XYZ file of C-alpha atoms in Angstrom:
681
model
C -7.854 -15.884 -22.008
C -8.502 -15.290 -26.120
C -8.265 -13.051 -28.801
C -12.679 -11.632 -27.855
C -11.943 -11.096 -24.361
C -10.771 -6.713 -25.872
C -13.419 -5.478 -22.918
C -11.235 -6.336 -19.891
C -8.249 -5.952 -21.183
C -7.160 -2.050 -20.171
C -4.878 0.686 -21.657
C -2.286 -0.103 -18.850
C -2.400 -4.125 -20.315
C -5.371 -5.100 -16.870
C -7.102 -7.362 -16.894
C -9.594 -9.184 -14.835
C -12.214 -11.818 -16.553
C -9.544 -14.866 -15.220
C -5.541 -16.023 -16.844
C -3.670 -16.131 -18.684
C -3.311 -19.687 -20.313
C -0.585 -18.283 -23.550
C 1.433 -16.573 -24.066
C 3.585 -15.961 -27.053
C 6.898 -13.637 -26.759
C 8.060 -12.024 -29.351
C 11.432 -12.193 -29.305
C 13.321 -14.977 -30.535
C 16.820 -17.163 -28.410
C 17.828 -16.839 -24.303
C 14.723 -14.349 -24.218
C 11.875 -16.460 -25.462
C 13.391 -19.707 -23.656
C 13.740 -17.865 -20.477
C 9.563 -16.284 -20.755
C 8.834 -20.142 -21.581
C 10.792 -21.771 -19.275
C 8.348 -19.568 -16.227
C 5.719 -20.276 -18.416
C 5.240 -24.136 -18.196
C 6.154 -23.712 -14.275
C 2.759 -22.115 -14.436
C 1.110 -24.613 -16.791
C 0.992 -21.593 -19.287
C 1.094 -22.410 -23.164
C 3.744 -20.478 -24.549
C 3.489 -19.682 -28.333
C 7.229 -18.941 -30.208
C 7.578 -16.855 -33.003
C 11.016 -17.295 -35.419
C 12.636 -16.179 -38.222
C 14.281 -18.333 -40.848
C 17.566 -17.754 -39.695
C 16.381 -18.418 -36.129
C 14.400 -21.809 -37.584
C 16.077 -24.171 -35.438
C 16.507 -22.869 -32.410
C 15.297 -24.023 -28.943
C 12.865 -21.465 -28.462
C 10.935 -23.009 -31.668
C 11.391 -26.441 -31.324
C 9.999 -26.123 -26.430
C 6.922 -24.188 -27.925
C 3.250 -24.991 -28.354
C 3.807 -23.343 -31.386
C 5.936 -22.209 -33.942
C 4.847 -18.680 -36.404
C 7.145 -18.611 -39.400
C 7.919 -15.392 -40.081
C 9.659 -14.696 -42.640
C 13.535 -12.874 -43.733
C 16.751 -13.299 -41.457
C 16.819 -9.431 -40.192
C 15.370 -7.614 -37.488
C 14.305 -5.567 -39.926
C 12.311 -8.492 -41.775
C 10.799 -10.088 -38.490
C 10.803 -9.522 -34.795
C 10.688 -5.935 -35.953
C 7.445 -6.037 -37.776
C 5.106 -5.879 -35.355
C 2.010 -6.505 -37.527
C 3.329 -9.889 -38.189
C 3.182 -10.742 -34.593
C 0.265 -9.642 -32.954
C -0.964 -12.020 -36.316
C 0.958 -15.364 -35.076
C -0.511 -14.382 -32.286
C -4.262 -14.358 -33.986
C -3.437 -17.358 -35.440
C -1.528 -19.519 -32.199
C -4.547 -18.866 -30.102
C -2.059 -16.821 -27.534
C -3.584 -14.503 -25.639
C -0.768 -12.149 -24.920
C 2.181 -11.224 -25.882
C 5.611 -10.844 -23.745
C 7.385 -8.615 -25.370
C 11.484 -9.608 -23.853
C 13.837 -7.151 -24.323
C 14.908 -5.511 -26.958
C 13.327 -5.107 -30.744
C 10.442 -4.744 -29.945
C 10.029 -4.102 -25.781
C 9.689 -0.502 -25.565
C 8.312 -0.063 -28.710
C 5.122 2.058 -27.097
C 2.665 1.440 -30.892
C 3.360 -1.456 -31.076
C 2.013 -2.294 -27.315
C -1.234 0.217 -28.108
C -1.501 -2.876 -30.853
C -1.462 -5.659 -28.903
C -4.249 -3.025 -27.072
C -6.357 -2.970 -29.517
C -5.965 -6.227 -31.426
C -8.291 -7.651 -27.759
C -4.402 -9.434 -26.790
C -3.254 -8.832 -22.879
C 0.220 -6.817 -22.473
C 2.445 -7.920 -20.563
C 4.209 -5.055 -19.649
C 3.974 -1.449 -18.835
C 0.805 1.309 -20.010
C 1.638 2.324 -23.658
C 2.173 5.904 -21.549
C 4.368 5.278 -19.698
C 6.630 3.400 -22.785
C 6.322 6.451 -24.609
C 7.714 9.685 -21.146
C 10.702 6.913 -20.931
C 10.841 5.733 -24.612
C 12.586 9.167 -25.764
C 15.459 9.686 -22.850
C 15.484 13.013 -24.108
C 12.212 13.439 -22.754
C 12.419 10.939 -19.989
C 15.658 12.652 -18.251
C 13.049 16.140 -18.333
C 10.462 13.949 -16.326
C 12.758 12.311 -14.097
C 14.146 16.249 -13.393
C 10.583 17.955 -12.803
C 10.472 14.733 -10.245
C 13.338 15.153 -8.248
C 15.204 12.690 -9.083
C 18.825 14.044 -10.080
C 20.094 13.818 -13.850
C 22.833 13.803 -16.205
C 22.080 16.961 -19.014
C 21.682 16.440 -22.212
C 23.547 18.343 -25.049
C 22.575 19.698 -28.022
C 24.793 18.156 -30.813
C 24.822 20.940 -33.068
C 25.735 23.084 -29.249
C 28.652 20.065 -28.283
C 32.693 23.203 -27.877
C 35.691 21.331 -26.648
C 34.590 22.591 -23.295
C 31.538 19.170 -23.080
C 35.081 17.419 -24.445
C 34.164 14.289 -24.146
C 30.849 13.852 -24.771
C 28.306 10.656 -25.000
C 25.809 9.899 -28.718
C 22.976 8.163 -26.981
C 20.451 6.685 -29.952
C 17.519 7.862 -28.187
C 15.278 4.339 -29.233
C 18.034 2.677 -27.883
C 20.083 0.735 -26.103
C 22.150 -2.684 -25.769
C 25.673 -1.294 -26.403
C 23.580 0.530 -30.408
C 24.149 3.736 -31.545
C 27.286 4.853 -29.015
C 30.099 6.485 -29.295
C 32.378 8.366 -27.398
C 33.836 11.219 -28.901
C 37.307 13.515 -27.992
C 37.766 14.830 -31.057
C 34.785 17.961 -31.885
C 36.239 17.034 -35.499
C 35.442 13.697 -35.424
C 32.149 14.378 -34.014
C 29.905 15.331 -37.038
C 30.871 10.883 -38.833
C 30.866 9.835 -35.382
C 27.160 10.916 -35.036
C 26.304 10.119 -38.830
C 27.800 6.302 -37.691
C 25.621 6.459 -34.440
C 22.685 8.111 -35.809
C 23.427 4.638 -38.897
C 23.089 1.740 -36.305
C 19.860 3.757 -34.375
C 18.134 3.076 -37.566
C 19.442 -0.247 -38.455
C 19.204 -1.726 -34.554
C 16.188 0.396 -32.900
C 14.028 2.016 -37.357
C 14.815 5.074 -34.925
C 18.009 7.719 -36.027
C 17.068 10.129 -33.245
C 20.441 10.550 -31.341
C 21.886 12.728 -28.209
C 24.625 13.691 -26.368
C 25.431 13.357 -22.618
C 29.594 14.595 -20.490
C 30.384 11.339 -20.690
C 32.638 10.337 -17.748
C 35.238 8.812 -17.640
C 35.691 7.010 -15.045
C 31.830 5.871 -12.852
C 29.482 2.665 -11.695
C 27.035 1.737 -13.645
C 23.910 1.292 -10.602
C 20.986 1.030 -11.525
C 17.584 -0.059 -9.401
C 15.335 -2.967 -9.965
C 11.467 -1.937 -9.290
C 8.284 -3.784 -10.161
C 4.461 -2.748 -9.476
C 1.327 -3.947 -9.639
C -2.028 -1.389 -10.300
C -3.425 -1.649 -7.387
C -0.448 1.204 -6.607
C 1.753 -0.801 -5.060
C 5.806 -0.034 -5.932
C 8.673 -2.354 -4.015
C 12.517 -0.906 -5.107
C 13.378 -5.176 -5.087
C 17.251 -4.328 -5.201
C 20.075 -2.670 -6.919
C 22.511 -4.814 -9.276
C 25.947 -3.207 -10.072
C 26.861 -3.884 -14.146
C 30.160 -0.858 -14.735
C 32.614 -3.568 -16.684
C 31.236 -3.512 -19.895
C 32.893 -3.660 -23.208
C 31.609 -0.413 -26.184
C 28.799 0.819 -23.224
C 27.368 -2.520 -23.352
C 27.415 -4.730 -20.509
C 29.306 -8.298 -19.522
C 29.387 -8.154 -15.841
C 26.511 -7.858 -13.087
C 25.950 -8.167 -10.043
C 23.086 -7.515 -6.427
C 23.717 -6.038 -4.686
C 26.416 -3.437 -5.390
C 30.270 -4.120 -3.896
C 29.445 0.487 -4.579
C 26.708 0.675 -2.586
C 26.821 -1.507 -0.046
C 29.717 -0.026 1.419
C 28.153 3.495 1.588
C 25.904 4.662 4.528
C 22.461 5.040 3.278
C 22.973 4.681 -0.595
C 21.259 1.933 -1.082
C 17.882 3.930 0.712
C 18.277 7.362 -0.991
C 18.900 5.040 -4.546
C 15.444 3.321 -3.774
C 14.199 5.506 -2.938
C 15.090 7.650 -6.072
C 13.636 4.749 -8.485
C 10.851 4.930 -6.497
C 9.672 7.901 -7.454
C 11.219 7.589 -11.101
C 8.085 4.980 -11.538
C 5.656 6.551 -9.342
C 6.931 9.860 -11.818
C 5.226 8.656 -15.092
C 2.080 5.567 -13.374
C 4.444 2.336 -13.986
C 3.047 -1.133 -13.649
C 5.007 -5.097 -13.931
C 8.792 -4.888 -14.145
C 10.814 -1.698 -15.590
C 14.630 -0.802 -14.103
C 15.847 2.955 -13.123
C 19.899 2.957 -14.159
C 21.771 5.900 -12.227
C 25.549 6.846 -13.406
C 27.504 6.760 -9.831
C 30.973 8.459 -8.884
C 32.686 6.380 -5.949
C 30.877 9.196 -3.067
C 27.993 7.204 -3.603
C 26.602 10.598 -5.091
C 24.524 9.343 -8.541
C 22.437 10.754 -11.822
C 19.411 9.190 -13.581
C 20.671 7.962 -16.984
C 17.010 5.770 -18.043
C 14.764 4.050 -16.855
C 13.790 0.680 -19.354
C 10.323 0.013 -19.230
C 10.838 -3.983 -19.445
C 12.559 -7.276 -17.901
C 16.796 -6.627 -18.145
C 18.914 -8.783 -19.581
C 20.912 -9.241 -16.155
C 17.499 -9.989 -14.255
C 18.770 -13.242 -12.849
C 21.190 -12.284 -10.898
C 17.951 -10.090 -9.319
C 16.284 -13.092 -9.275
C 19.156 -14.796 -7.521
C 19.379 -12.306 -4.675
C 15.383 -12.398 -3.453
C 14.528 -15.829 -4.122
C 11.785 -14.373 -6.313
C 10.937 -15.124 -10.862
C 10.533 -11.645 -11.766
C 8.393 -13.647 -15.060
C 6.149 -14.557 -12.801
C 5.543 -11.394 -10.921
C 5.222 -9.855 -14.708
C 2.385 -12.076 -16.055
C 0.268 -12.116 -13.068
C 0.669 -8.426 -12.373
C -0.706 -8.456 -16.586
C -3.057 -11.019 -14.918
C -4.441 -8.066 -12.328
C -3.442 -9.202 -8.992
C -1.158 -6.943 -6.388
C 1.819 -7.955 -5.358
C 2.383 -10.185 -2.737
C 1.920 -8.080 0.693
C 5.297 -8.653 1.545
C 8.737 -7.482 -0.095
C 11.595 -10.250 0.332
C 14.655 -9.605 1.980
C 18.013 -9.586 0.440
C 19.819 -12.891 0.452
C 23.618 -13.846 -0.399
C 25.633 -12.729 -3.672
C 25.044 -12.889 -7.472
C 27.512 -13.137 -10.629
C 26.322 -12.470 -13.835
C 28.419 -12.858 -17.567
C 27.827 -12.152 -20.462
C 29.530 -15.935 -22.882
C 29.878 -13.163 -25.994
C 30.982 -15.225 -29.442
C 32.868 -12.058 -29.630
C 37.324 -11.612 -29.796
C 38.463 -9.942 -27.346
C 41.915 -9.441 -27.886
C 41.005 -8.276 -31.764
C 38.734 -5.109 -31.490
C 35.368 -7.541 -30.060
C 34.669 -9.455 -33.497
C 31.444 -10.663 -33.391
C 31.944 -14.838 -34.635
C 29.665 -16.679 -36.342
C 29.464 -20.215 -37.353
C 28.656 -23.412 -35.410
C 28.781 -24.564 -31.474
C 30.127 -27.576 -31.636
C 29.555 -28.430 -28.149
C 28.070 -25.842 -24.518
C 29.011 -27.595 -21.267
C 28.884 -25.452 -17.560
C 30.245 -27.421 -14.371
C 28.133 -27.141 -11.562
C 25.177 -26.066 -12.778
C 22.209 -26.732 -10.744
C 19.975 -25.175 -12.682
C 18.796 -23.349 -16.621
C 15.667 -20.453 -16.312
C 15.258 -21.474 -12.996
C 15.957 -19.700 -8.813
C 18.872 -22.018 -7.905
C 17.743 -22.498 -3.493
C 21.736 -22.991 -3.268
C 24.924 -21.876 -3.448
C 26.068 -22.700 -7.459
C 25.890 -21.415 -11.585
C 22.242 -20.979 -13.550
C 22.636 -21.665 -17.321
C 20.084 -19.712 -19.205
C 21.193 -19.690 -22.904
C 19.788 -19.886 -26.398
C 22.225 -22.603 -28.099
C 22.547 -26.198 -27.238
C 25.240 -28.394 -28.968
C 25.220 -27.508 -32.787
C 23.229 -24.421 -32.833
C 24.768 -21.440 -35.509
C 26.009 -18.498 -34.589
C 24.196 -15.965 -37.862
C 24.954 -12.459 -39.182
C 21.975 -11.280 -37.940
C 21.630 -11.511 -34.439
C 23.606 -10.203 -31.030
C 26.518 -12.755 -30.754
C 25.668 -13.373 -26.675
C 25.351 -18.249 -26.073
C 24.738 -18.316 -22.171
C 24.619 -15.903 -19.044
C 26.125 -18.014 -16.411
C 24.969 -16.704 -13.098
C 26.670 -17.518 -10.109
C 24.875 -17.821 -6.766
C 26.834 -17.972 -2.980
C 27.135 -17.090 0.642
C 29.189 -14.452 -0.435
C 30.769 -12.713 -3.078
C 34.572 -13.576 -2.803
C 32.654 -17.813 -2.969
C 30.557 -15.970 -6.364
C 33.863 -15.419 -8.198
C 35.514 -18.164 -7.856
C 32.903 -20.279 -8.512
C 32.254 -18.489 -11.536
C 35.374 -18.497 -12.888
C 36.366 -22.089 -12.001
C 33.318 -23.064 -13.546
C 34.121 -21.043 -17.016
C 37.121 -21.999 -17.591
C 36.632 -25.901 -17.146
C 33.748 -25.321 -19.131
C 33.455 -26.782 -22.381
C 33.686 -24.087 -25.031
C 33.892 -26.067 -29.302
C 34.162 -24.058 -32.151
C 34.272 -20.596 -31.655
C 35.779 -17.828 -30.278
C 34.378 -16.886 -26.963
C 35.565 -13.280 -25.004
C 35.228 -17.480 -21.828
C 39.066 -15.815 -21.189
C 38.166 -12.542 -20.416
C 35.729 -13.824 -18.057
C 37.728 -15.437 -15.787
C 40.374 -12.970 -15.199
C 37.727 -10.423 -14.932
C 36.775 -12.134 -11.786
C 40.382 -13.677 -10.518
C 41.475 -9.429 -10.940
C 42.861 -8.103 -7.722
C 40.504 -5.196 -8.379
C 37.257 -6.913 -9.013
C 37.893 -8.548 -6.095
C 37.896 -5.614 -3.833
C 35.123 -4.188 -5.548
C 37.072 -1.156 -8.090
C 34.886 -2.078 -11.475
C 33.759 1.463 -12.955
C 33.505 1.502 -16.513
C 36.276 1.503 -17.553
C 37.923 -1.429 -16.281
C 38.918 -2.713 -18.842
C 41.436 0.197 -19.663
C 43.426 0.617 -15.918
C 44.112 -2.200 -16.048
C 45.286 -3.106 -19.241
C 42.688 -5.382 -21.913
C 45.611 -6.893 -24.235
C 46.012 -9.020 -20.880
C 42.560 -9.660 -19.741
C 42.618 -11.510 -22.755
C 45.262 -12.460 -23.413
C 44.936 -17.027 -23.212
C 43.798 -18.386 -19.408
C 47.227 -21.094 -20.649
C 50.609 -20.624 -19.830
C 52.764 -21.371 -23.336
C 54.331 -24.392 -20.966
C 50.675 -25.607 -20.677
C 48.551 -25.295 -23.766
C 51.246 -26.511 -25.292
C 51.453 -29.754 -23.635
C 47.133 -30.183 -23.715
C 48.419 -29.378 -27.531
C 51.045 -33.265 -27.358
C 48.257 -35.042 -25.092
C 45.647 -33.812 -28.396
C 48.924 -35.709 -31.183
C 48.961 -39.139 -29.074
C 44.337 -38.725 -29.002
C 45.605 -38.448 -32.687
C 48.209 -40.719 -32.831
C 45.200 -43.200 -31.381
C 42.778 -42.301 -33.647
C 44.624 -42.426 -36.953
C 46.044 -46.307 -35.735
C 42.253 -47.504 -34.473
C 41.201 -46.871 -38.051
C 44.163 -48.603 -39.956
C 43.545 -51.517 -41.552
C 46.690 -52.852 -40.402
C 46.310 -51.639 -37.357
C 46.217 -55.016 -35.210
C 48.886 -56.093 -36.732
C 51.408 -53.570 -36.117
C 53.245 -52.595 -33.090
C 52.615 -48.601 -32.151
C 54.368 -46.053 -34.032
C 56.282 -48.892 -35.472
C 58.801 -47.625 -37.797
C 61.719 -49.446 -40.372
C 63.880 -46.676 -38.687
C 62.543 -46.195 -35.208
C 65.521 -43.244 -35.243
C 62.762 -41.205 -37.324
C 59.897 -38.886 -35.191
C 56.746 -39.059 -35.855
C 55.178 -35.764 -36.637
C 52.088 -33.510 -35.947
C 51.680 -30.530 -35.855
C 48.950 -28.051 -34.929
C 48.032 -23.916 -35.235
C 47.530 -22.293 -31.996
C 45.503 -18.557 -33.051
C 47.845 -17.279 -29.990
C 50.906 -19.022 -30.307
C 51.265 -19.627 -34.332
C 52.201 -23.340 -35.042
C 53.848 -26.219 -33.048
C 55.569 -29.596 -34.061
C 54.601 -32.065 -32.153
C 57.903 -34.520 -32.274
C 57.498 -38.129 -30.811
C 58.850 -41.314 -30.841
C 57.436 -44.801 -29.101
C 59.867 -46.462 -27.512
C 60.420 -50.170 -25.791
C 60.179 -48.506 -22.051
C 57.010 -45.779 -23.106
C 57.345 -42.186 -25.234
C 59.035 -39.752 -26.150
C 58.731 -36.149 -26.741
C 60.213 -33.841 -27.786
C 61.249 -31.181 -25.733
C 59.556 -32.796 -22.532
C 61.790 -35.041 -21.357
C 60.465 -37.321 -18.658
C 56.982 -37.600 -20.103
C 54.933 -40.619 -19.204
C 51.937 -41.359 -20.991
C 49.669 -43.421 -18.653
C 47.142 -43.834 -20.193
C 45.911 -43.046 -23.719
C 42.810 -43.286 -26.490
C 41.092 -40.723 -29.008
C 38.982 -38.687 -26.705
C 41.392 -39.162 -23.129
C 44.854 -39.132 -22.066
C 46.612 -39.763 -19.413
C 49.809 -38.223 -19.272
C 52.518 -37.952 -15.535
C 54.331 -35.002 -16.167
C 57.851 -34.002 -14.198
C 58.101 -31.394 -11.472
C 60.541 -30.611 -8.666
C 59.299 -32.723 -6.614
C 57.491 -35.745 -8.900
C 55.550 -36.844 -11.600
C 52.051 -35.284 -11.870
C 49.225 -36.626 -12.746
C 47.037 -34.743 -16.058
C 44.147 -35.753 -17.547
C 43.604 -34.072 -20.631
C 39.513 -34.635 -22.430
C 39.757 -34.312 -27.048
C 37.442 -33.668 -29.080
C 37.717 -33.036 -32.782
C 35.363 -31.941 -36.048
C 36.634 -31.153 -38.291
C 40.307 -29.909 -38.172
C 39.474 -28.373 -35.342
C 41.140 -30.049 -32.136
C 39.727 -28.560 -28.790
C 41.708 -29.928 -25.375
C 40.006 -29.003 -22.274
C 41.326 -30.340 -19.079
C 41.855 -27.508 -15.648
C 45.092 -26.024 -16.662
C 41.732 -24.627 -18.816
C 40.608 -24.061 -22.874
C 43.119 -25.189 -25.219
C 41.783 -25.096 -28.872
C 44.104 -25.627 -32.185
C 43.834 -26.083 -36.708
C 44.844 -30.460 -37.176
C 47.067 -28.659 -39.929
C 47.825 -30.749 -43.328
C 51.100 -33.361 -43.584
C 51.088 -31.460 -47.722
C 50.136 -27.849 -47.751
C 47.770 -27.230 -51.083
C 49.539 -23.355 -52.972
C 45.927 -22.561 -54.064
C 45.212 -21.946 -50.572
C 47.437 -19.010 -50.082
C 47.137 -15.816 -50.544
C 48.839 -12.843 -51.132
C 50.390 -10.516 -49.023
C 48.083 -7.454 -47.129
C 45.324 -9.154 -47.861
C 42.255 -7.844 -46.381
C 40.349 -10.877 -45.222
C 37.531 -10.850 -43.780
C 37.415 -11.228 -39.644
C 33.542 -11.997 -40.311
C 30.157 -12.720 -42.749
C 28.403 -9.681 -43.373
C 27.404 -6.429 -45.732
C 29.573 -4.399 -47.470
C 28.059 -0.730 -46.008
C 30.317 1.632 -47.087
C 33.893 2.205 -49.673
C 36.344 4.694 -48.255
C 38.937 4.022 -51.112
C 39.573 3.374 -54.374
C 41.307 1.239 -55.801
C 44.981 2.705 -57.497
C 44.744 5.159 -54.120
C 48.645 5.217 -51.912
C 46.762 4.192 -48.565
C 48.349 5.341 -44.785
C 48.725 1.734 -41.862
C 45.717 1.964 -40.316
C 43.406 3.845 -43.031
C 40.075 2.884 -43.242
C 39.120 0.969 -46.976
C 35.832 -0.064 -46.395
C 32.757 -0.102 -43.043
C 31.105 -4.153 -42.817
C 27.731 -4.156 -40.797
C 27.352 -7.826 -38.979
C 25.197 -8.915 -35.411
C 23.988 -4.716 -36.160
C 27.239 -3.098 -35.615
C 29.675 -2.047 -37.259
C 32.840 -2.736 -37.987
C 36.416 -0.783 -39.776
C 38.392 -3.272 -41.694
C 41.686 -0.834 -42.444
C 44.378 -0.545 -44.071
C 47.696 -3.036 -42.400
C 50.329 -1.178 -43.768
C 51.152 1.959 -45.635
C 51.429 1.567 -49.658
C 48.868 1.134 -52.261
C 45.081 -0.580 -52.874
C 45.647 -2.839 -55.658
C 42.498 -4.716 -55.591
C 39.276 -3.738 -54.365
C 37.361 -6.571 -54.853
C 33.989 -6.387 -53.523
C 31.616 -3.192 -53.416
C 29.063 -1.697 -51.395
C 25.391 -3.778 -50.387
C 27.848 -6.965 -51.181
C 27.478 -9.969 -48.878
C 30.312 -11.665 -47.805
C 31.654 -14.644 -45.267
C 34.329 -14.737 -43.471
C 37.907 -15.147 -45.011
C 37.715 -13.539 -48.263
C 40.126 -11.263 -50.045
C 38.621 -7.637 -49.146
C 41.345 -6.197 -50.976
C 45.177 -6.044 -50.881
C 47.862 -3.306 -49.704
C 51.452 -4.015 -51.665
C 53.371 -2.737 -48.798
C 55.798 0.115 -50.633
C 58.995 -0.278 -49.605
C 61.112 1.652 -47.431
C 63.627 3.823 -48.530
C 67.554 1.696 -46.007
C 68.635 4.689 -44.050
């Protein structure tokens, strides 16, 4: 199929002139790789587009052809529909798959794709338009008999309506969403939501609705062909969220499983929604449910969802394959597959949950998930599936979402799926960035999660600070750091010109121990003091520790216990001064400290350091102002979200080193607050 076949393309993306031969994916990273994987299995050619920031991305290397979109930000690149269509025509692609995010629910883009004579692998333009406004879509669903939560005009919100949720009309992925519990904050929160919505979607329109503090986020995957057949393929539960963005997703829903008749009612409501707009292709109807099984329509996503793999695993279907077949004018198979087993997906993010979910950027030195049985494919046996847009040595930038990977387990039972996924994550080698891995493992092992009690207030109910605590105990972290020190000692000895002439750890004064220092993000500085002796090794604070084997990348220790010594193996990797130690005890990452500190590297007390690279978008105070602890000093925009930088203490803003619009790197001293001295009581 070529661009000249415009006569075979109809308004909904139907074609009658033969199979699709080459697909351009109007997206990046994991999303593009997912679609490419199915295209390769079907013998379909692939075309990628990429920003300057993504020039080295794996999705670019995997495609048959790749077209540059000049610039870095989404507004310069992946949101430029005319450039993407031009890229498809120049590369000889005959179809465009939008993926999810960016232009995937942009009706004008879909129309332009069709006008260019290309196949649109998505729903009819009219369906996107009808569901594109969350305000209008609710009115339509209400008329179709689907239960809805009433929309609130922001200008008419009163104390009686609180709390309310501000939502971006054109949005998704948590962008432009704010919870307001104090009427005095409403105007500022609406303005912030509008800025985020404009940045992420190019549309600042927002609205309000009543916010349910607890609830269950249940969604139904639908698939419709061009012959009037609609499948309600299965439901997913996505209740565990941060900042209204899903973190853990599973199929089937534990709530739906325990309430008689709820699945039938959900499926009927989803089919009503799809049929009301003449839907074609893959889509998702999202509902907010309570513990009694009552539910309300939230929105319909006229695209494939990030969490679609759990539905694929529990049905055996390749949803992207079905999308391509429907776009080619083929009917759905005669029979819908039955549900099977259980699947759980977690989103592995480069972010720090313990510090207000701060996104991270920088190199991913290594990403290795054990028990992985396949990537971007439906598993037929219990195991782990990995869908990721990064590989070893990829770099996470500041322009896009910080998700590293979707890690998906599939097993016969929910308990087995949770256990398998938690173990795989704990033993994963994730080197270079702070991630939410520890949080995910703790969630998957939490008694409330295992009991199926997974409402949208999960992190609040079960204490985010506890859930985001490191997996390793302080004792096990200390042991891992000892292993790192001993491995470093071997590495140093191997690099020494005199290594072959001196015994290990040899000193003129044998009574003095060797010392190595490391810094942990959570427990501070660790000094490892050890001596090699005639009978082995002596480590201060670790009496009875036995060194069984040591190499620069591997250490085996005999750890004394009440019932005898236990052999523990540690793997060590180094990236500059960053040291990663992996063992079944859990992951440990530390920074190797130099023997001597350069005074020029010290920063003044009260300095506010940039927690991430970003752009200064607003200032909240001026140099010389008296500020209170917690008062916003400035706002950074990074990864399409706003981040508040607040005063660490009450005092005087003695220095403000940035201006609006300035780009800053992580660690930049943004401002300095001189803490006022407290008068003695």
